[in-house]
Amino acid sequence: MEVRPLTGSIGAEIFDVDLSELSDDTFHSIERVFYDFGVIVVRDQRLTHEAHLAFAARFGALERHPIVEGLDGFPEIIKIHKAAGDAATFGVGWHSDNSYTERPSLGSVLFAEQIPPVGGDTLFANQYLAYEQLSPGMRRMLDGMKAVHSGKYAYRASTTKEKYEGKTTIAYRDSEAVDREVVHPVVRTHPETRRRALYLNPMFTICFEDMSEDESRPLLEYLFRHSVREDFQCRVRWEVGSVTMWDNRCVQHTALNDCQGFERVHYRVTVEGEKPFL
Ligand code: SIN
C-alpha cells in the first residue's frame, strides 16, 4: 500500500488497498498510519454497508448515534445527506464527535457516495500540536482543569427544530443525551500513542468545571481559535469512493458548508471510545 502525507501536521492518503478484503497484516499497517497521522483517507473503495461496518469494527465496538437516526437495517450507520436545496450540512463547525457523552467516540469512518462538483471538503486539526504549542505555563494550568461538554446548544438551536419533526434530510430523535452535561479533562492522554492532546471544541464544550459560562468564555475562545490554527490542519478533498477515518481523541474536524445547490451523500460509522483521562 502507498501512503502519502496530506500536510506536515496531520493526515495521510492511502492507496492500493481494498478495505473489503483486509489481511491482518494490512489492517495493522493501516492502524499504524491512523495512529501516526490522526486522519487517514483511503481512496478508491467500493464499500457495501456490511463492509463499512466490518472495517470500523476492527477498531472496536460500534456505536449508535445518540440523536441521528441510523439506516433501516443498519442502525450504526448514519447517512450524512445534504440535498441540493438544503442550507447547511451536518457537522459544520469544529468539533470532536460525541464529546458530550461519557465515552466519546474513538474514531469515525466516513464513506463518500456522492460528492458535489465543487466544495464540500472536510477540515481536520491536530490536537497534539494544539497542546504542544501552548506555553509551558498554559499547559501546566490546563493539565489541572476539566471542562463541561453538552449537546444542548448544538442540538437545541432553533434551526434544529425541523430535524426533530422529520421535515429535513437528516432526522433527529429526541434524547435526554442532548441536555446532559458531562465533564472531561481539558487535556487527555491518548491510550495508544501516550501523547497528550487538547480536548475542547466549540460545538460541545460549554464551560470549565466549577466556573460559569461567562467566566469561561475568554479562555475558551482563545483555545478554540488556537486549537484549529491553519498550521495544525489538513483538508480532505473528497472523491466518490473515498473513506476517511479520524481519531476523535486527538483531532477536531469540520465539514465545509460551501456546496450550496449541490447534493452530497456520505455514510458514517463511529467506534466506541473510552472515558477520557489525563
Ligand atoms: C461529521 O462531522 O461527521 C461530518 C463531516 C463531513 O460530513 O464532512
Short mmCIF file of C-alpha atoms and ligand atoms in Angstrom, two decimals:
data_model
loop_
_atom_site.label_atom_id
_atom_site.label_comp_id
_atom_site.label_asym_id
_atom_site.label_seq_id
_atom_site.Cartn_x
_atom_site.Cartn_y
_atom_site.Cartn_z
CA MET A 1 0.00 0.00 0.00
CA GLU A 2 1.16 3.54 -0.68
CA VAL A 3 0.98 6.27 1.99
CA ARG A 4 1.16 9.99 1.12
CA PRO A 5 1.05 12.60 3.92
CA LEU A 6 -1.51 15.36 3.33
CA THR A 7 0.32 18.12 5.20
CA GLY A 8 3.28 18.43 7.56
CA SER A 9 0.90 18.34 10.54
CA ILE A 10 -1.85 15.76 10.10
CA GLY A 11 -3.46 13.31 7.70
CA ALA A 12 -2.31 10.77 5.13
CA GLU A 13 -3.81 9.30 2.00
CA ILE A 14 -3.61 5.55 1.50
CA PHE A 15 -3.70 3.94 -1.95
CA ASP A 16 -3.75 0.39 -3.26
CA VAL A 17 -5.72 -1.35 -0.53
CA ASP A 18 -9.19 -2.87 -0.56
CA LEU A 19 -10.89 -2.29 2.80
CA SER A 20 -13.42 -5.03 2.00
CA GLU A 21 -10.70 -7.70 1.95
CA LEU A 22 -8.05 -6.83 4.51
CA SER A 23 -5.48 -9.27 5.81
CA ASP A 24 -4.48 -8.81 9.46
CA ASP A 25 -1.06 -7.52 8.35
CA THR A 26 -2.54 -4.87 6.09
CA PHE A 27 -5.02 -3.88 8.78
CA HIS A 28 -2.17 -3.41 11.29
CA SER A 29 -0.28 -1.25 8.77
CA ILE A 30 -3.38 0.91 8.30
CA GLU A 31 -3.85 1.13 12.06
CA ARG A 32 -0.24 2.33 12.41
CA VAL A 33 -0.80 5.07 9.82
CA PHE A 34 -4.01 6.04 11.67
CA TYR A 35 -2.12 6.48 14.96
CA ASP A 36 0.79 8.29 13.30
CA PHE A 37 -1.30 10.73 11.24
CA GLY A 38 -4.64 11.04 13.13
CA VAL A 39 -6.59 11.06 9.85
CA ILE A 40 -6.42 8.53 7.02
CA VAL A 41 -8.03 8.87 3.61
CA VAL A 42 -8.33 5.58 1.78
CA ARG A 43 -9.05 6.20 -1.90
CA ASP A 44 -10.98 4.20 -4.49
CA GLN A 45 -13.14 1.97 -2.29
CA ARG A 46 -16.38 0.17 -3.11
CA LEU A 47 -17.84 -0.38 0.34
CA THR A 48 -21.12 -2.12 0.95
CA HIS A 49 -22.77 -1.19 4.26
CA GLU A 50 -21.66 -4.58 5.61
CA ALA A 51 -18.02 -3.98 4.62
CA HIS A 52 -18.12 -0.46 6.08
CA LEU A 53 -19.31 -1.85 9.43
CA ALA A 54 -16.79 -4.69 9.32
CA PHE A 55 -13.84 -2.33 8.71
CA ALA A 56 -14.88 0.03 11.54
CA ALA A 57 -15.47 -2.92 13.90
CA ARG A 58 -11.80 -3.90 13.62
CA PHE A 59 -11.07 -0.84 15.80
CA GLY A 60 -13.65 -1.68 18.49
CA ALA A 61 -17.36 -1.91 19.30
CA LEU A 62 -19.65 0.21 17.13
CA GLU A 63 -21.96 2.92 18.47
CA ARG A 64 -25.46 4.08 17.64
CA HIS A 65 -25.57 7.84 17.25
CA PRO A 66 -27.30 9.37 20.32
CA ILE A 67 -29.54 11.62 18.20
CA VAL A 68 -29.34 10.91 14.48
CA GLU A 69 -31.47 8.00 13.26
CA GLY A 70 -29.48 5.17 11.70
CA LEU A 71 -30.35 3.44 8.45
CA ASP A 72 -33.12 0.85 8.36
CA GLY A 73 -31.41 -2.49 8.96
CA PHE A 74 -28.06 -0.80 9.76
CA PRO A 75 -28.68 1.24 12.95
CA GLU A 76 -24.96 2.00 13.41
CA ILE A 77 -24.73 3.74 10.02
CA ILE A 78 -25.91 7.33 9.69
CA LYS A 79 -26.47 8.91 6.32
CA ILE A 80 -24.97 12.38 6.16
CA HIS A 81 -27.04 13.74 3.34
CA LYS A 82 -27.22 17.31 2.15
CA ALA A 83 -29.88 17.61 -0.53
CA ALA A 84 -29.29 20.19 -3.23
CA GLY A 85 -31.82 22.56 -1.62
CA ASP A 86 -30.52 22.24 1.95
CA ALA A 87 -28.90 25.29 3.53
CA ALA A 88 -26.41 23.58 5.83
CA THR A 89 -24.75 20.23 6.16
CA PHE A 90 -24.44 18.14 9.31
CA GLY A 91 -21.06 18.51 11.04
CA VAL A 92 -20.47 22.16 10.13
CA GLY A 93 -18.43 23.79 12.90
CA TRP A 94 -15.29 22.48 14.61
CA HIS A 95 -15.94 19.54 16.94
CA SER A 96 -14.88 16.15 18.16
CA ASP A 97 -17.60 13.55 17.66
CA ASN A 98 -19.93 12.95 20.59
CA SER A 99 -17.69 14.69 23.16
CA TYR A 100 -20.92 15.43 25.08
CA THR A 101 -21.18 11.75 26.04
CA GLU A 102 -19.40 9.95 28.90
CA ARG A 103 -17.37 7.81 26.50
CA PRO A 104 -16.92 9.86 23.34
CA SER A 105 -16.28 8.14 20.01
CA LEU A 106 -12.80 6.72 19.43
CA GLY A 107 -12.95 7.22 15.69
CA SER A 108 -15.34 7.92 12.84
CA VAL A 109 -15.32 6.26 9.43
CA LEU A 110 -16.93 8.33 6.67
CA PHE A 111 -17.55 6.93 3.19
CA ALA A 112 -18.34 9.23 0.24
CA GLU A 113 -21.10 8.04 -2.07
CA GLN A 114 -21.94 11.29 -3.85
CA ILE A 115 -19.90 14.47 -3.83
CA PRO A 116 -20.68 17.93 -5.16
CA PRO A 117 -18.79 19.12 -8.25
CA VAL A 118 -17.28 21.91 -6.10
CA GLY A 119 -16.87 22.40 -2.34
CA GLY A 120 -17.95 20.04 0.43
CA ASP A 121 -14.42 19.34 1.72
CA THR A 122 -13.72 18.48 5.37
CA LEU A 123 -11.01 20.12 7.51
CA PHE A 124 -9.15 18.38 10.35
CA ALA A 125 -6.89 19.86 13.07
CA ASN A 126 -4.22 18.07 15.12
CA GLN A 127 -4.89 18.46 18.85
CA TYR A 128 -1.50 17.05 19.93
CA LEU A 129 0.12 20.04 18.22
CA ALA A 130 -2.50 22.36 19.69
CA TYR A 131 -1.44 21.21 23.17
CA GLU A 132 2.30 21.03 22.49
CA GLN A 133 2.43 24.54 21.03
CA LEU A 134 0.98 26.25 24.09
CA SER A 135 3.41 27.83 26.57
CA PRO A 136 4.63 25.65 29.47
CA GLY A 137 2.66 27.81 31.92
CA MET A 138 -0.60 27.43 29.98
CA ARG A 139 -0.04 23.67 29.59
CA ARG A 140 0.57 23.31 33.33
CA MET A 141 -2.61 25.21 34.14
CA LEU A 142 -4.75 23.26 31.63
CA ASP A 143 -3.35 19.91 32.81
CA GLY A 144 -5.19 20.51 36.09
CA MET A 145 -8.51 21.60 34.56
CA LYS A 146 -11.73 19.93 33.48
CA ALA A 147 -14.44 21.17 31.14
CA VAL A 148 -18.17 20.62 30.77
CA HIS A 149 -19.48 19.28 27.45
CA SER A 150 -23.12 19.21 26.35
CA GLY A 151 -25.09 18.88 23.13
CA LYS A 152 -27.67 21.41 24.33
CA TYR A 153 -26.60 24.38 22.20
CA ALA A 154 -25.73 22.38 19.09
CA TYR A 155 -28.86 20.21 19.14
CA ARG A 156 -31.41 22.58 20.72
CA ALA A 157 -30.79 25.57 18.44
CA SER A 158 -33.98 26.86 16.80
CA THR A 159 -32.56 25.72 13.45
CA THR A 160 -32.69 22.07 14.59
CA LYS A 161 -36.47 22.08 15.31
CA GLU A 162 -37.40 20.80 11.86
CA LYS A 163 -34.93 17.95 12.22
CA TYR A 164 -36.84 16.59 15.24
CA GLU A 165 -40.05 16.93 13.25
CA GLY A 166 -38.61 14.78 10.48
CA LYS A 167 -39.01 17.58 7.91
CA THR A 168 -35.36 17.60 6.81
CA THR A 169 -32.99 15.27 5.01
CA ILE A 170 -31.29 14.30 8.30
CA ALA A 171 -33.78 13.43 11.08
CA TYR A 172 -33.03 13.66 14.82
CA ARG A 173 -34.72 11.64 17.54
CA ASP A 174 -35.20 13.40 20.85
CA SER A 175 -32.89 12.14 23.56
CA GLU A 176 -32.01 13.21 27.07
CA ALA A 177 -28.37 12.75 25.98
CA VAL A 178 -28.64 16.20 24.35
CA ASP A 179 -29.24 18.07 27.60
CA ARG A 180 -26.94 16.10 29.84
CA GLU A 181 -23.67 17.73 30.95
CA VAL A 182 -20.52 15.62 31.17
CA VAL A 183 -17.10 16.59 32.48
CA HIS A 184 -13.86 15.66 30.72
CA PRO A 185 -10.23 16.65 31.32
CA VAL A 186 -9.15 19.63 29.20
CA VAL A 187 -6.03 17.67 28.24
CA ARG A 188 -6.26 13.94 27.53
CA THR A 189 -3.67 11.24 27.08
CA HIS A 190 -4.13 9.06 24.01
CA PRO A 191 -4.30 5.44 25.19
CA GLU A 192 -2.26 4.10 22.22
CA THR A 193 0.30 6.81 21.48
CA ARG A 194 0.52 8.10 25.10
CA ARG A 195 0.74 11.65 23.70
CA ARG A 196 -1.27 14.46 25.30
CA ALA A 197 -3.89 16.31 23.27
CA LEU A 198 -6.08 19.33 23.93
CA TYR A 199 -9.68 18.13 24.33
CA LEU A 200 -12.07 21.07 23.84
CA ASN A 201 -14.31 22.03 20.94
CA PRO A 202 -16.62 24.98 20.22
CA MET A 203 -19.62 22.82 19.31
CA PHE A 204 -19.93 20.96 22.60
CA THR A 205 -17.61 22.46 25.29
CA ILE A 206 -19.66 24.97 27.23
CA CYS A 207 -17.54 25.98 30.25
CA PHE A 208 -14.79 24.92 32.63
CA GLU A 209 -15.75 22.81 35.64
CA ASP A 210 -16.87 24.93 38.62
CA MET A 211 -16.88 28.13 36.52
CA SER A 212 -19.77 29.97 34.85
CA GLU A 213 -20.09 30.11 31.07
CA ASP A 214 -19.35 33.87 31.21
CA GLU A 215 -16.19 33.35 33.23
CA SER A 216 -15.04 30.53 30.97
CA ARG A 217 -15.68 32.28 27.66
CA PRO A 218 -12.49 34.38 27.25
CA LEU A 219 -10.09 31.46 27.77
CA LEU A 220 -12.30 29.03 25.84
CA GLU A 221 -12.50 31.40 22.90
CA TYR A 222 -8.73 31.76 22.86
CA LEU A 223 -8.28 27.97 22.98
CA PHE A 224 -10.94 27.33 20.31
CA ARG A 225 -9.07 29.71 17.96
CA HIS A 226 -5.65 28.35 18.85
CA SER A 227 -6.69 24.67 18.54
CA VAL A 228 -7.63 24.95 14.86
CA ARG A 229 -4.71 27.05 13.68
CA GLU A 230 -4.04 26.62 9.98
CA ASP A 231 -0.65 25.04 10.63
CA PHE A 232 -2.33 22.24 12.61
CA GLN A 233 -4.71 21.38 9.76
CA CYS A 234 -5.24 19.28 6.68
CA ARG A 235 -8.05 19.40 4.16
CA VAL A 236 -9.70 16.33 2.68
CA ARG A 237 -10.97 16.76 -0.87
CA TRP A 238 -13.49 14.01 -1.31
CA GLU A 239 -13.78 11.70 -4.27
CA VAL A 240 -16.58 9.18 -4.74
CA GLY A 241 -15.30 6.02 -3.01
CA SER A 242 -13.04 7.82 -0.52
CA VAL A 243 -13.13 6.55 3.06
CA THR A 244 -11.81 8.93 5.71
CA MET A 245 -11.26 7.84 9.28
CA TRP A 246 -10.26 10.26 12.03
CA ASP A 247 -9.22 9.81 15.64
CA ASN A 248 -11.58 11.90 17.80
CA ARG A 249 -9.18 11.63 20.74
CA CYS A 250 -6.59 13.87 19.09
CA VAL A 251 -8.38 15.53 16.15
CA GLN A 252 -11.12 18.12 15.64
CA HIS A 253 -12.93 18.40 12.32
CA THR A 254 -15.49 20.49 10.45
CA ALA A 255 -17.46 19.95 7.28
CA LEU A 256 -17.41 22.99 5.00
CA ASN A 257 -20.79 24.45 4.11
CA ASP A 258 -19.78 25.70 0.67
CA CYS A 259 -21.58 23.48 -1.81
CA GLN A 260 -24.90 25.28 -1.98
CA GLY A 261 -27.15 23.95 -4.72
CA PHE A 262 -25.44 20.55 -4.88
CA GLU A 263 -26.14 17.21 -3.28
CA ARG A 264 -23.59 15.48 -1.01
CA VAL A 265 -24.02 11.97 0.44
CA HIS A 266 -21.78 10.20 2.94
CA TYR A 267 -22.29 7.30 5.33
CA ARG A 268 -20.72 7.40 8.80
CA VAL A 269 -19.96 4.74 11.37
CA THR A 270 -18.40 5.54 14.76
CA VAL A 271 -16.36 3.32 17.04
CA GLU A 272 -16.96 3.42 20.78
CA GLY A 273 -14.25 5.17 22.79
CA GLU A 274 -13.09 5.17 26.40
CA LYS A 275 -13.61 7.72 29.15
CA PRO A 276 -11.01 10.45 28.52
CA PHE A 277 -8.18 10.60 31.08
CA LEU A 278 -5.24 12.92 31.70
C1 SIN B 1 -19.07 14.79 10.59
O1 SIN B 1 -18.91 15.70 11.39
O2 SIN B 1 -19.03 13.63 10.93
C2 SIN B 1 -19.35 15.10 9.15
C3 SIN B 1 -18.15 15.51 8.39
C4 SIN B 1 -18.46 15.73 6.95
O3 SIN B 1 -19.59 15.49 6.51
O4 SIN B 1 -17.56 16.16 6.23
#
